[in-house]
């Protein structure tokens, strides 16, 4: 791959290199440099220097580049999918659906919607003091945005936020995870080919310290990753009052009510519990099933999970579940399964990490029952291919347990009675809840997505997903006016009393 050669040869930091591994095989596939504070400062200066010209291109000029990039993504589908697979170990379909196709859609979406979302808004007012004046809310790019991303979806969660930030007229420095830095470099190459000026988007490879150095340099930080790192970033950003938007971890519950379509609920539980090796912030992490259908649901999930094909990612349709991406994550998954077993849970499917004779990071698709909230698998983010299922007496117990979590990212509810399903959904403390579905709300780029509680602050997608990269500026214009106005200096008792009377007349006639 061109990226490998380029970054290895051109790095000034031969001694500070990250060896990027294919997590499915353990093979080193590339080296990228570790950038330090001075390099990040130089990149920031460069990004700031080119930003005004990028902004001056206007929405149309920037949209042209993004639309070309959309076409580039479709022309380079195989290359993008393969580079994602090589650094994450995920199945071809996982890379296609949740990375490549998201990216294809996102370039077009922000090219089209940046302008309407950021167009000047006329505001009208009820205040008699400002009646007749022109009130406008406008959005100006903040300048230089830092995007720090995780390893689970190199296009969607890491590169994805760069797209609206750029569409708004900012320059961007992206710090991808040290585990998956290659996809971002391929996409940067694409954007340069599509006419994005050099320096408008830069990729800063390195470890956590590189991310910390980035926080010091930028006008806003968009972070996606663990809740623990999100707290550190927010604390660091507080030193300079740099705004942050945080997309953090989750422990997403699925609730299956007694009147659910059991086949659909079981299929989706397995699909969205195991999708991407379970390494999705909004994956199904725990399931609560009403007692009357519990046995049937567990039997269907067990059958489906047993039939999953796990193996080396290859061509389309060859496997269902790939490897895990981040070696320490395999330890967390194993710890959660062992903790559950020690406390009385039963493993119906899987339950083991890949054998010692097999290189790479593997954990079997795993189904656990007889679980409860004393177990880590029900309370802490597992982020692996596990599906713990708990029997509940009724919907009330399911709602109580679903909300018994510091997290509040996403959730799902299954019931043939959609009104009942929606009523339950409205009582779940989560940023997004699907009824008779799970996870795919993420593909509706018009629909805001963001976490409640310890799952984050701010949203991506929709209007909020681009406005967060802008300074909101309110403008008031007085067009036709007197040289002086009655309420101005010097204050006069008669005018003051008259104003009070008028305000009481306007606002004081309602009931207490
Ligand atoms: P981490 O929090 O470990 O890392 C995220 C990014 O932050 C990486 O690029 C990392 O660099 C960098 N980083 C680490 N320490 C610092 C620091 N002190 N200052 C600045 N940057 C730092 O998360 P993971 O990569 O392990 O991703 C998994 C987590 O992400 C899960 O909790 C998951 O739920 C969450 N997530 C949330 C999503 C959402 O939309 N809410 C979407 C996807 C994932 P390096 O990798 O080099 O250490």
XYZ file of C-alpha atoms in Angstrom, residues 313-489:
177
model
C -11.694 -11.344 6.783
C -11.624 -11.936 3.053
C -13.956 -11.415 0.127
C -17.624 -10.524 0.425
C -19.748 -13.228 2.022
C -16.866 -15.361 3.317
C -17.302 -14.694 7.053
C -19.830 -13.020 9.366
C -17.650 -11.920 12.279
C -14.029 -10.840 12.027
C -11.375 -10.366 14.649
C -11.346 -7.763 17.373
C -9.320 -4.644 16.661
C -7.622 -3.543 19.871
C -5.652 -6.209 21.822
C -6.512 -4.900 25.362
C -10.206 -4.987 24.409
C -10.000 -8.791 24.135
C -8.833 -8.847 27.768
C -11.833 -6.728 28.818
C -14.266 -9.041 27.023
C -12.666 -12.106 28.617
C -12.756 -10.440 32.046
C -16.490 -9.677 31.687
C -17.290 -13.246 30.611
C -15.210 -14.795 33.417
C -16.718 -12.416 35.998
C -20.228 -13.386 34.844
C -19.432 -17.119 34.980
C -17.951 -16.776 38.475
C -21.181 -15.088 39.621
C -23.466 -17.776 38.196
C -24.027 -16.928 34.526
C -24.189 -19.698 31.923
C -22.437 -19.515 28.558
C -24.714 -20.892 25.816
C -22.472 -20.040 22.864
C -18.744 -19.240 22.621
C -17.119 -17.791 25.721
C -13.454 -18.042 24.747
C -10.745 -15.897 23.229
C -8.896 -17.162 20.115
C -6.536 -20.058 20.771
C -2.902 -19.311 21.644
C -1.812 -20.940 18.373
C -3.841 -18.432 16.367
C -2.254 -15.011 15.812
C -4.404 -11.889 16.010
C -7.081 -10.682 18.442
C -10.017 -13.057 18.586
C -13.009 -13.627 20.817
C -15.829 -15.992 19.952
C -19.383 -14.696 19.467
C -20.770 -15.334 22.941
C -24.275 -15.654 24.426
C -24.704 -15.423 28.224
C -27.820 -16.102 30.308
C -28.667 -16.066 34.023
C -27.000 -12.664 34.216
C -27.810 -9.769 36.541
C -26.565 -6.307 37.491
C -23.930 -7.594 39.901
C -21.970 -8.633 36.794
C -19.641 -6.380 34.768
C -21.116 -7.690 31.504
C -24.413 -5.928 32.417
C -23.028 -2.681 33.810
C -19.719 -1.862 32.085
C -19.094 -1.329 28.381
C -17.863 -4.683 27.017
C -17.307 -3.548 23.404
C -16.998 -7.088 22.102
C -19.050 -9.917 20.541
C -21.085 -10.782 23.637
C -24.830 -10.851 24.198
C -25.927 -11.160 27.845
C -29.678 -11.846 28.138
C -31.704 -11.269 31.308
C -35.280 -12.368 32.070
C -37.574 -9.622 33.444
C -41.052 -9.805 34.969
C -42.520 -6.921 33.007
C -41.852 -3.723 31.048
C -41.472 -1.701 34.254
C -38.594 -3.875 35.419
C -37.003 -3.699 31.956
C -37.191 0.114 31.945
C -35.769 0.349 35.470
C -32.837 -1.922 34.582
C -32.230 -0.215 31.236
C -31.904 3.107 33.054
C -29.738 1.618 35.790
C -26.526 2.715 34.065
C -24.207 5.713 34.074
C -24.402 5.592 30.256
C -27.178 6.791 27.965
C -26.084 6.470 24.358
C -28.703 4.369 22.551
C -31.352 1.708 23.188
C -33.946 -0.398 21.409
C -37.453 -1.643 22.219
C -39.330 -4.479 20.501
C -43.141 -4.758 20.485
C -45.759 -5.392 17.794
C -47.757 -2.604 19.436
C -45.723 0.306 18.090
C -47.508 2.872 20.273
C -46.551 0.872 23.358
C -43.009 0.464 22.002
C -42.713 4.209 21.501
C -44.129 4.919 24.962
C -41.429 2.686 26.471
C -38.782 4.309 24.220
C -39.688 7.742 25.594
C -38.923 6.540 29.145
C -35.413 5.297 28.343
C -32.600 7.666 29.313
C -30.668 7.535 26.042
C -29.766 9.912 23.238
C -31.368 7.645 20.624
C -33.920 4.839 20.896
C -35.147 2.589 18.068
C -38.482 0.759 18.127
C -38.424 -2.651 16.396
C -34.954 -1.818 15.169
C -31.525 -1.047 16.499
C -28.491 0.967 15.531
C -29.544 2.073 12.043
C -30.759 5.474 13.228
C -27.071 6.341 12.763
C -27.484 6.170 8.986
C -30.140 8.912 8.964
C -27.766 11.853 8.697
C -30.684 14.253 9.190
C -31.381 12.807 12.667
C -29.203 14.087 15.534
C -27.188 11.476 17.416
C -25.565 12.107 20.769
C -25.269 10.616 24.209
C -27.116 11.305 27.446
C -25.501 10.988 30.916
C -21.870 9.736 30.722
C -22.205 9.009 26.995
C -21.303 12.491 25.912
C -22.384 16.021 25.147
C -23.322 17.623 21.877
C -24.625 15.803 18.824
C -23.465 14.753 15.415
C -25.634 14.712 12.282
C -28.505 17.109 11.551
C -28.200 20.872 12.038
C -26.374 20.518 15.345
C -23.772 18.302 13.676
C -22.400 21.243 11.675
C -23.408 24.251 13.781
C -21.139 23.016 16.578
C -18.176 23.804 14.320
C -19.280 27.443 14.042
C -19.355 30.607 16.084
C -22.993 31.589 16.435
C -23.290 35.309 15.894
C -26.426 37.372 16.491
C -26.782 40.625 14.609
C -29.256 43.386 15.357
C -29.664 46.162 12.816
C -31.606 49.350 13.570
C -32.610 50.804 10.253
C -35.110 53.606 10.896
C -34.731 55.342 14.254
C -35.004 58.544 16.202
C -31.884 60.430 17.216
C -32.819 59.818 20.838
C -35.283 57.428 22.525
C -37.524 58.109 25.540
C -35.953 55.463 27.822
C -32.454 56.895 27.375
C -30.441 59.234 29.647
